[in-house]
XYZ file of C-alpha atoms in Angstrom:
335
model
C -72.340 13.356 -107.004
C -74.877 10.790 -105.882
C -74.075 8.336 -103.088
C -73.565 5.567 -105.658
C -71.108 7.759 -107.555
C -69.248 8.622 -104.347
C -68.987 4.917 -103.548
C -67.706 4.232 -107.052
C -65.031 6.916 -106.682
C -63.961 5.458 -103.315
C -63.677 1.980 -104.819
C -61.798 3.253 -107.865
C -59.197 5.225 -105.929
C -58.685 2.269 -103.573
C -58.141 -0.029 -106.544
C -55.819 2.504 -108.191
C -53.764 2.789 -105.004
C -53.470 -0.992 -104.906
C -52.486 -1.230 -108.587
C -49.950 1.603 -108.618
C -48.555 1.989 -105.117
C -49.390 5.692 -105.312
C -51.406 7.705 -102.812
C -54.633 8.294 -104.749
C -57.270 10.479 -103.115
C -60.083 12.947 -103.633
C -59.078 16.582 -103.161
C -61.937 17.937 -101.074
C -60.777 21.552 -101.212
C -61.180 22.346 -104.914
C -64.150 24.179 -106.395
C -65.532 22.565 -109.543
C -68.374 24.812 -110.646
C -66.584 26.156 -113.701
C -65.816 22.710 -115.060
C -69.026 21.062 -113.852
C -67.068 17.924 -113.150
C -67.493 15.531 -110.256
C -64.270 15.803 -108.244
C -60.532 16.380 -108.328
C -58.331 13.310 -107.956
C -54.742 13.629 -106.757
C -52.059 11.003 -107.306
C -48.945 11.344 -105.172
C -45.729 9.374 -105.179
C -41.983 9.781 -104.892
C -41.814 11.249 -108.402
C -44.356 13.984 -107.689
C -48.060 14.792 -107.699
C -50.640 15.074 -110.478
C -54.182 16.474 -110.301
C -56.939 15.192 -112.547
C -60.473 16.546 -113.003
C -62.780 13.541 -112.861
C -65.949 12.635 -114.702
C -67.858 9.725 -113.145
C -69.840 7.481 -115.466
C -72.139 4.810 -114.038
C -71.902 2.633 -117.148
C -69.298 2.922 -119.895
C -70.158 1.233 -123.213
C -69.122 1.530 -126.847
C -72.292 3.529 -127.499
C -71.602 6.267 -124.954
C -67.797 6.200 -125.179
C -67.679 8.933 -127.824
C -69.716 11.605 -126.019
C -68.085 10.846 -122.668
C -64.584 10.929 -124.172
C -65.308 14.213 -125.894
C -66.486 15.789 -122.666
C -63.332 14.724 -120.831
C -60.990 15.622 -123.679
C -62.362 19.139 -124.122
C -61.613 20.193 -120.579
C -59.183 23.033 -119.958
C -57.557 20.858 -117.282
C -56.403 17.248 -117.497
C -59.441 15.016 -117.231
C -59.961 11.560 -115.779
C -62.773 9.147 -116.586
C -63.974 6.979 -113.676
C -66.246 4.026 -114.473
C -67.305 0.804 -112.723
C -65.455 -1.320 -115.290
C -63.350 -0.661 -118.382
C -62.807 -3.775 -120.490
C -59.766 -4.325 -122.682
C -61.347 -2.935 -125.868
C -62.622 0.205 -124.173
C -59.247 0.626 -122.469
C -57.414 0.466 -125.785
C -59.775 3.036 -127.293
C -59.351 5.422 -124.370
C -55.583 4.969 -124.394
C -55.545 5.653 -128.127
C -57.411 8.919 -127.536
C -55.056 9.847 -124.699
C -57.812 9.914 -122.086
C -56.837 8.887 -118.547
C -59.218 6.510 -116.809
C -59.593 4.268 -113.784
C -62.207 1.741 -112.695
C -63.239 -0.106 -109.553
C -61.284 -3.214 -110.551
C -57.869 -1.559 -110.767
C -57.695 -1.032 -114.528
C -56.295 2.391 -115.333
C -54.399 4.547 -117.798
C -52.441 7.610 -116.718
C -50.094 9.446 -119.073
C -49.438 12.658 -117.190
C -45.917 13.711 -116.295
C -44.163 12.301 -114.357
C -46.306 9.139 -114.558
C -47.078 6.678 -117.303
C -49.244 3.828 -116.003
C -51.302 1.340 -117.967
C -53.049 -1.558 -116.236
C -55.592 -3.581 -118.173
C -57.251 -6.994 -117.918
C -58.204 -6.932 -114.243
C -61.337 -8.956 -113.560
C -64.625 -7.158 -113.094
C -65.752 -6.357 -109.570
C -69.467 -7.091 -109.495
C -71.770 -4.200 -108.704
C -73.010 -5.894 -105.540
C -69.483 -5.987 -104.172
C -68.711 -2.333 -104.828
C -69.424 -1.735 -101.187
C -69.766 1.528 -99.427
C -67.524 -0.222 -97.001
C -67.028 -0.071 -93.298
C -63.870 1.057 -91.591
C -64.572 -1.378 -88.755
C -63.621 -4.655 -90.406
C -60.515 -6.500 -89.135
C -58.115 -4.850 -91.584
C -59.713 -1.430 -91.182
C -59.384 -1.724 -87.414
C -55.622 -2.051 -87.849
C -55.555 1.221 -89.780
C -57.719 2.996 -87.195
C -55.438 1.714 -84.439
C -52.441 3.326 -86.161
C -54.324 6.620 -86.493
C -55.474 6.588 -82.869
C -51.962 5.848 -81.630
C -50.389 8.468 -83.914
C -53.070 10.988 -84.988
C -50.630 12.993 -87.121
C -50.293 9.898 -89.306
C -53.718 10.602 -90.819
C -52.114 13.171 -93.146
C -49.323 10.819 -94.243
C -49.225 9.187 -97.661
C -51.095 5.898 -97.903
C -47.895 3.865 -98.173
C -46.631 5.029 -94.766
C -49.970 4.294 -93.098
C -50.064 0.870 -94.780
C -46.556 0.008 -93.562
C -47.333 1.026 -89.970
C -50.624 -0.908 -90.018
C -49.476 -4.039 -91.836
C -52.224 -3.743 -94.472
C -52.499 -3.049 -98.201
C -52.714 0.375 -99.820
C -56.243 -0.458 -100.916
C -57.252 -1.130 -97.319
C -55.893 2.259 -96.269
C -57.784 4.025 -99.068
C -61.043 2.218 -98.278
C -60.722 2.816 -94.545
C -59.981 6.526 -94.872
C -62.857 6.924 -97.327
C -65.229 5.209 -94.897
C -63.954 7.332 -92.012
C -64.513 10.470 -94.087
C -68.082 9.413 -94.829
C -68.620 8.908 -91.095
C -67.085 12.272 -90.194
C -64.153 10.808 -88.266
C -61.647 12.071 -90.859
C -61.870 15.492 -92.490
C -59.783 16.495 -95.492
C -58.602 20.094 -95.077
C -57.054 20.303 -98.540
C -53.593 21.869 -98.403
C -53.578 21.423 -94.617
C -54.043 17.679 -94.985
C -56.410 15.283 -93.223
C -57.307 15.476 -89.528
C -59.084 13.200 -87.066
C -62.371 14.410 -85.610
C -64.486 13.047 -82.717
C -61.463 11.094 -81.565
C -62.898 9.925 -78.256
C -65.987 8.583 -80.017
C -63.801 6.797 -82.556
C -61.676 5.333 -79.763
C -64.702 3.953 -77.900
C -66.090 2.465 -81.107
C -62.710 0.905 -81.947
C -62.473 -0.777 -78.545
C -65.848 -2.481 -79.010
C -65.109 -3.622 -82.557
C -61.592 -4.756 -81.649
C -62.934 -7.146 -79.022
C -65.487 -8.616 -81.416
C -63.786 -8.583 -84.815
C -60.001 -8.411 -84.582
C -58.794 -9.703 -81.221
C -60.158 -13.269 -81.703
C -58.193 -13.511 -84.959
C -54.967 -12.556 -83.195
C -55.067 -15.304 -80.561
C -52.161 -17.732 -81.042
C -52.844 -19.960 -78.066
C -53.145 -20.303 -74.300
C -50.560 -21.821 -71.983
C -49.642 -22.588 -68.399
C -46.251 -21.517 -67.030
C -43.965 -24.129 -65.524
C -42.175 -21.872 -63.082
C -41.346 -18.481 -64.592
C -42.990 -15.371 -63.210
C -44.787 -13.217 -65.751
C -42.754 -10.262 -64.490
C -39.720 -11.714 -66.186
C -41.413 -11.881 -69.560
C -41.348 -9.113 -72.142
C -38.795 -7.820 -74.595
C -38.160 -6.606 -78.142
C -40.170 -9.395 -79.763
C -43.053 -9.570 -77.293
C -45.045 -7.021 -75.359
C -47.129 -7.080 -72.203
C -50.837 -6.448 -72.656
C -54.060 -6.437 -70.663
C -53.924 -7.194 -66.947
C -50.208 -7.953 -67.152
C -49.266 -4.468 -68.310
C -51.929 -2.797 -66.162
C -50.512 -4.438 -63.039
C -47.193 -2.703 -63.624
C -48.710 0.617 -64.684
C -51.143 0.931 -61.770
C -49.432 -1.219 -59.138
C -52.718 -2.395 -57.665
C -53.869 -5.231 -59.927
C -52.871 -8.863 -59.624
C -53.353 -10.375 -63.104
C -55.435 -13.522 -63.355
C -54.594 -13.686 -67.067
C -51.146 -12.867 -68.407
C -51.386 -11.395 -71.900
C -48.495 -11.179 -74.352
C -48.413 -9.809 -77.892
C -45.744 -11.495 -79.974
C -43.754 -10.168 -82.906
C -41.468 -13.180 -82.847
C -42.289 -16.866 -83.178
C -44.738 -18.430 -80.729
C -42.575 -21.562 -80.448
C -39.508 -19.554 -79.433
C -41.480 -17.598 -76.838
C -43.009 -20.759 -75.367
C -39.643 -22.517 -75.085
C -37.834 -19.487 -73.641
C -40.495 -19.037 -70.953
C -41.137 -22.751 -70.328
C -44.809 -22.669 -71.274
C -46.945 -25.716 -71.929
C -50.095 -25.737 -74.049
C -53.263 -25.442 -72.011
C -56.585 -24.240 -73.539
C -57.633 -23.015 -70.082
C -54.205 -21.722 -69.061
C -53.629 -18.254 -67.599
C -51.122 -17.186 -70.262
C -52.573 -15.956 -73.554
C -50.425 -15.168 -76.584
C -51.631 -12.946 -79.397
C -50.033 -11.685 -82.586
C -48.681 -8.129 -82.392
C -50.175 -6.653 -85.566
C -48.826 -3.083 -85.384
C -45.505 -2.285 -87.048
C -44.598 1.019 -85.451
C -42.812 1.873 -82.211
C -45.266 3.544 -79.872
C -43.796 6.771 -78.415
C -43.827 6.097 -74.705
C -41.392 5.021 -71.999
C -42.837 1.527 -71.510
C -41.298 -0.057 -74.580
C -41.803 -3.598 -73.285
C -45.590 -3.062 -73.224
C -48.202 -2.920 -75.952
C -49.534 0.588 -76.688
C -51.954 1.804 -73.988
C -54.957 1.557 -76.315
C -54.378 -2.211 -76.532
C -54.039 -2.490 -72.762
C -57.240 -0.513 -72.290
C -59.131 -2.604 -74.856
C -57.900 -5.881 -73.342
C -59.117 -4.883 -69.897
C -62.574 -3.916 -71.152
C -62.841 -7.068 -73.271
C -62.373 -9.246 -70.188
C -65.697 -8.109 -68.740
C -64.234 -8.324 -65.238
C -65.444 -5.429 -63.014
C -62.006 -4.913 -61.468
C -60.444 -4.789 -64.928
C -63.054 -2.332 -66.171
C -62.271 -0.046 -63.229
C -58.555 -0.327 -63.968
C -59.229 0.339 -67.655
C -60.649 3.746 -66.812
C -57.490 4.521 -64.858
C -55.429 3.604 -67.915
C -57.681 5.802 -70.054
C -57.379 8.786 -67.728
C -53.600 8.530 -67.380
C -52.411 7.412 -70.801
C -55.132 8.068 -73.376
C -57.307 11.069 -72.495
C -54.365 13.512 -72.144
C -53.092 12.458 -75.561
C -56.302 13.483 -77.358
C -57.073 16.745 -75.556
C-alpha cells in the first residue's frame, strides 16, 4: 500500500471503532501474496472475532463500483472494501450485493457472523482532514500515558484502553496507528502488540505533556488558610509534583503544592480551606486517568506524572529530584 492508502486504512478503522464499539485493527502478521489484497482487518468484540481481506480504493464512484465489487466478491476469503467515502446510494448497492465496506467517515456494512452492522449517512470527512495523525495531541497523550503506566495494556482491546484513558475508541485507534507508524508500537500478530523504545517514548511524552495537555488540566491556583499540604490527599485527589516528591525523597521542600482532583474542585477547596489566588502556591489540576496505578503510594499521582511535573517547573532543584524519581520509580519498571 502507498502512504496515502495506509493513512486511509488508519482513518477508516478508527471511524469503524467509533461507530461500532468494536476493536477494529490491521492484522500485521498475515501474508497476502496469494490474494494480492492490501491488508487483513480484524474486528473483535464480546460476540467474537471476524477477519476480512481488504481492498483499498482511493475513489469509489458508480463507474468503478462494478469492477471493484467483482474483485472483492470473487475472493476465496471474505472481502472488505475500504474507501474514503461511501455515499448512501453506493452503500445501498454494496449492501445489496452483500459486499462489506467501511469508509473514513464511519459508514460501514458488515454482515459476517456473528455481526450484522449497517451505518450509513455519516457526513463526508474532507480529504485534507484525513490526517496521518500524531499520537502527541492532548487526547493521544492520555492514551500514551495509560500505555506507559501499564505497558501490558497495549495488547488489550480498544475499549479497555479507552476506558482507562478517558477517551473515545476512535482516539485509541488513531493513537495506536500513529505509534505503529513511529515504531513505538509493534503488532506481533497472535502475540499481540508490544511497546518498543519505551524510554524514548517516555521522554517525548514528558515534553509534550508539559506543552499540550497539562495547561488544559489546570483548574485553578489557591492559597491555603492554615492547613498543611501534608494533610491533603485521599481517594478523590492525589499529590503530584513537588508535593509528592517531597514525601518520596524526603529532601525537597515544595514551593508549589500540586493536587490532581477526581472530585469537585469546590469540595476540595472548602475541605482544605483554600482561597482563590492566581499566584497562590496551591495548584489544582484535573486527574484525567481512570485506572488505579499499581504502587503503594495510592494517595499520589502515578510516578510519571510526578516526574513530568518536576521537569515542567524548570527549577534546577526539581529537575535534579526528577531524575531521582526516574531512577527509583520509572527506570526499573521498563527494564
